[in-house]
Structures are given as structure tokens and as C-alpha cells.
């Protein structure tokens, strides 16, 4: 049996893949209900999970990586076997040249994309099919899938625990390896250092490079269950990797789901029009020592007010933008607008 940290890692990837599976199935159901039913069968799950929906002639090709797209180019380009194309994280010349309705999206910050993709994103002819976090029109803007479609059970749990006392002050759950491209990485480290022994640090080993957290006295290893770990703390330091307009990931949403007060930096100029300011402590350009003193002396009633604001947000239609159903409908509208 794999170690607990490895099993947790696998569950995370499986949950994320299943989110894409659900959204892709919704797209198929809208375009062809019979196809969607076939794709819902257990025997097709692995094909959808690892290769995207590239096995359904005449409908949608969903590519989870550039490798999946490149592998299908011989069949895709000459035979024109799909009506709609959806690409994630890459936008190479073959995709740009396709004339059929298509959508490109990425859940990564721009600096993490390939040079070719970044170049193509800046082209004027790409605007009609690119779905972006930085879209000015909020009805066309992409939001990170982080909330369940049915929020009733979550809302009940948060309501019950609204005034519960938590013994631990603050935690961070994050990988840490040197990366000059990630602008907020060093800001995250500055805040951790300012809190000293009052912040517990959790993090898997990074994808590459040494785990830089291991030298800190507060390092507790990998969190076996992120959400359960968060419920033990009053505050969660959850900075994004980059402060890009609209780039608001699961980090702040999961903190709110756990009843933590997020210490947050991210989202660029769209942050407070996306998540109410009463839900979190905005750390952008703030003194880490001042933030630390603020949370260390915060009363229980003040903490409960932040939790209540987070609960109100999660309960609101505004938060529905962070569900897979909203994401699927957004992609559908973009595909149909090109048809």
C-alpha cells in the first residue's frame, strides 16, 4: 500500500480529473444526450479521465494536455472527426489553425504556460475562443472550480461550527521550491518568518527541486487531509503563486469552506469584486509583522464575524461561479457562439 501522503496526492488528482469529467459530460449532454449517456458508463471513465473526450466521433474533443492533442493530430486534422475542440493549458499552432468552434482555457497563471501559448494568447484572433481569468466582462470570465454544485451540506456544517473555538492560530498548506517565476512565493515566505512558531507549515515535496520548508521549525510534513487540517485553525495563509487579475484558485475558497479566515494575496484588480472583502484579510503590500500582531490579538467575536461573512458568501449565488456547472455552461456558451 502506498504511503498516506502518496494516497492523498492521488485523491487530489482524481478529484480534479473527475471535475473535468463532469463538466465535459455536461457539454456532451447539451450537444448530444445519447453520447453523454455512453460516456457516463463505467467502461469509458478511464478514457475520459486520462485522454479527455477524444473518443466520441462527431462531437467534442477535450484535451487535458498538449501531449494528448499532439497524439491525436494525425486523426484530428485530416479527417475532421470532431465538431468542437476544447484545449487546456496549451495553445499551439495546430489548434490556432483549426476553423471549428473551439475553446482554450488554463487553470495556471500565465507565467507557467509555454512561450508558444503565451504568444498565441496575445493574438487578436484568439479572443473569440479563449476563456480567461482576466476577462473584463464577468459573464465571460473564467472562475476556478472549487465548490461543490450542491452546497447544502457544506452550509449546514459551517453554520453549526460558526462559533466553535479553535486551539491553533494559523497554518499554511503549500509546496515550496525555488521558482523565480512565481512572484508571491517570497512574500509567502516573509509572512511565515514573521509568525515564527505560531504558524504550522504543511506541504508535499515539490514537483522538482528540494523541499524548502524542511528547514523551518514549524514544518509538520504533508497534510493527509487538507480540509480536515484547516478546520483546526483560525487562520490560513493562502497566497496565490501570482497576483494576476482574476486568478483566484481553490486556496481561498477551501479556507472559507473550512471556516478559516483566509490571509490572502491574489486576484489582482478583480479580487474584491469576486469575493467580498469582509471574508478575508487582504495581505497585499502589507507588513507581515503587523498582520501577525493583528491576528494574534483578534478577539473570538471578530473571528466569528469573518466566518459569518465567509458563510454568507458561500451561500450566495455569487459563489456559484466557482462550481463545475458554471464552468461547463461558460464553455458551452463560447462554443455555441462560434457555431
CSV table of C-alpha atoms in Angstrom, one decimal, residues 16-144:
chain,number,residue,atom,x,y,z
A,16,UNK,CA,-9.6,17.3,-10.2
A,17,UNK,CA,-9.9,14.9,-13.1
A,18,UNK,CA,-13.4,13.9,-12.1
A,19,UNK,CA,-14.3,17.7,-12.1
A,20,UNK,CA,-13.2,17.9,-15.7
A,21,UNK,CA,-15.1,14.7,-16.4
A,22,UNK,CA,-18.3,16.1,-15.0
A,23,UNK,CA,-18.0,19.3,-17.0
A,24,UNK,CA,-17.1,17.6,-20.2
A,25,UNK,CA,-20.1,15.2,-19.8
A,26,UNK,CA,-22.4,18.3,-19.3
A,27,UNK,CA,-21.0,19.7,-22.6
A,28,UNK,CA,-21.7,16.4,-24.4
A,29,UNK,CA,-25.2,16.1,-22.9
A,30,UNK,CA,-26.1,19.5,-24.3
A,31,UNK,CA,-24.8,18.7,-27.7
A,32,UNK,CA,-25.9,15.1,-27.9
A,33,UNK,CA,-27.7,13.4,-24.9
A,34,UNK,CA,-27.1,9.9,-26.3
A,35,UNK,CA,-23.4,10.4,-26.5
A,36,UNK,CA,-23.4,11.7,-22.9
A,37,UNK,CA,-25.0,8.6,-21.7
A,38,UNK,CA,-22.4,6.4,-23.3
A,39,UNK,CA,-19.7,8.5,-21.8
A,40,UNK,CA,-21.2,8.1,-18.4
A,41,UNK,CA,-20.7,4.3,-18.4
A,42,UNK,CA,-18.0,3.0,-16.2
A,43,UNK,CA,-16.0,1.4,-19.0
A,44,UNK,CA,-15.5,4.9,-20.5
A,45,UNK,CA,-14.4,6.6,-17.3
A,46,UNK,CA,-10.6,5.9,-17.8
A,47,UNK,CA,-10.7,7.1,-21.4
A,48,UNK,CA,-12.3,10.4,-20.3
A,49,UNK,CA,-10.1,10.8,-17.3
A,50,UNK,CA,-6.8,10.4,-18.9
A,51,UNK,CA,-7.3,11.3,-22.5
A,52,UNK,CA,-10.2,13.8,-22.5
A,53,UNK,CA,-13.2,13.2,-24.7
A,54,UNK,CA,-11.4,12.4,-27.9
A,55,UNK,CA,-13.1,9.1,-28.4
A,56,UNK,CA,-16.5,10.4,-29.5
A,57,UNK,CA,-16.7,11.0,-33.3
A,58,UNK,CA,-18.6,14.0,-34.4
A,59,UNK,CA,-18.9,15.7,-31.1
A,60,UNK,CA,-16.3,17.2,-28.6
A,61,UNK,CA,-12.6,16.6,-28.3
A,62,UNK,CA,-11.4,17.5,-24.8
A,63,UNK,CA,-7.6,17.6,-24.5
A,64,UNK,CA,-6.1,17.8,-21.0
A,65,UNK,CA,-2.6,18.4,-22.2
A,66,UNK,CA,-0.5,19.3,-25.2
A,67,UNK,CA,0.7,15.7,-25.5
A,68,UNK,CA,-2.9,14.4,-25.8
A,69,UNK,CA,-3.5,16.9,-28.6
A,70,UNK,CA,-0.3,16.2,-30.4
A,71,UNK,CA,-1.1,12.4,-30.3
A,72,UNK,CA,-4.4,13.0,-32.0
A,73,UNK,CA,-3.2,15.4,-34.7
A,74,UNK,CA,-2.9,12.7,-37.5
A,75,UNK,CA,-6.6,11.8,-37.0
A,76,UNK,CA,-7.8,15.2,-36.0
A,77,UNK,CA,-6.6,17.4,-38.8
A,78,UNK,CA,-7.1,15.4,-42.0
A,79,UNK,CA,-10.3,13.6,-41.0
A,80,UNK,CA,-12.0,16.5,-39.2
A,81,UNK,CA,-13.6,13.9,-36.8
A,82,UNK,CA,-14.9,16.4,-34.2
A,83,UNK,CA,-17.3,19.3,-34.3
A,84,UNK,CA,-15.9,21.1,-31.2
A,85,UNK,CA,-12.5,21.3,-29.7
A,86,UNK,CA,-11.6,22.1,-26.1
A,87,UNK,CA,-7.9,22.6,-25.1
A,88,UNK,CA,-6.4,23.0,-21.6
A,89,UNK,CA,-3.1,24.6,-20.7
A,90,UNK,CA,-1.6,24.7,-24.3
A,91,UNK,CA,-2.4,26.6,-27.5
A,92,UNK,CA,-0.1,25.5,-30.3
A,93,UNK,CA,-0.2,26.5,-34.0
A,94,UNK,CA,-2.2,23.4,-34.9
A,95,UNK,CA,-5.0,24.4,-32.6
A,96,UNK,CA,-4.9,28.0,-33.8
A,97,UNK,CA,-5.4,26.9,-37.4
A,98,UNK,CA,-8.5,24.8,-36.7
A,99,UNK,CA,-11.6,26.5,-38.0
A,100,UNK,CA,-14.2,24.6,-36.0
A,101,UNK,CA,-15.7,26.1,-32.8
A,102,UNK,CA,-13.2,25.7,-30.0
A,103,UNK,CA,-12.3,26.8,-26.5
A,104,UNK,CA,-8.9,27.3,-24.9
A,105,UNK,CA,-8.6,27.6,-21.1
A,106,UNK,CA,-5.9,27.2,-18.4
A,107,UNK,CA,-6.1,27.0,-14.7
A,108,UNK,CA,-2.4,28.0,-14.4
A,109,UNK,CA,-1.0,31.6,-14.2
A,110,UNK,CA,0.3,33.0,-17.4
A,111,UNK,CA,4.0,32.7,-16.4
A,112,UNK,CA,3.6,28.9,-16.2
A,113,UNK,CA,2.4,28.5,-19.8
A,114,UNK,CA,4.7,27.6,-22.7
A,115,UNK,CA,6.2,30.5,-24.7
A,116,UNK,CA,4.2,29.5,-27.8
A,117,UNK,CA,1.0,29.5,-25.8
A,118,UNK,CA,1.7,32.9,-24.3
A,119,UNK,CA,2.4,34.3,-27.7
A,120,UNK,CA,-0.8,32.9,-29.2
A,121,UNK,CA,-2.8,34.3,-26.3
A,122,UNK,CA,-1.8,37.8,-27.3
A,123,UNK,CA,-3.1,37.4,-30.8
A,124,UNK,CA,-6.3,39.3,-31.6
A,125,UNK,CA,-7.9,36.3,-33.4
A,126,UNK,CA,-7.7,34.2,-30.2
A,127,UNK,CA,-10.0,36.4,-28.2
A,128,UNK,CA,-13.2,34.7,-29.5
A,129,UNK,CA,-12.3,31.3,-28.1
A,130,UNK,CA,-10.0,32.0,-25.1
A,131,UNK,CA,-11.7,31.7,-21.7
A,132,UNK,CA,-9.6,33.7,-19.2
A,133,UNK,CA,-9.5,34.7,-15.6
A,134,UNK,CA,-8.6,38.2,-16.8
A,135,UNK,CA,-11.7,38.7,-18.9
A,136,UNK,CA,-13.2,42.2,-18.1
A,137,UNK,CA,-16.8,41.0,-18.7
A,138,UNK,CA,-17.6,39.0,-15.6
A,139,UNK,CA,-20.2,36.9,-17.5
A,140,UNK,CA,-17.4,35.7,-19.8
A,141,UNK,CA,-14.8,35.4,-17.1
A,142,UNK,CA,-13.4,32.0,-16.0
A,143,UNK,CA,-13.6,31.0,-12.4
A,144,UNK,CA,-11.6,28.2,-10.7
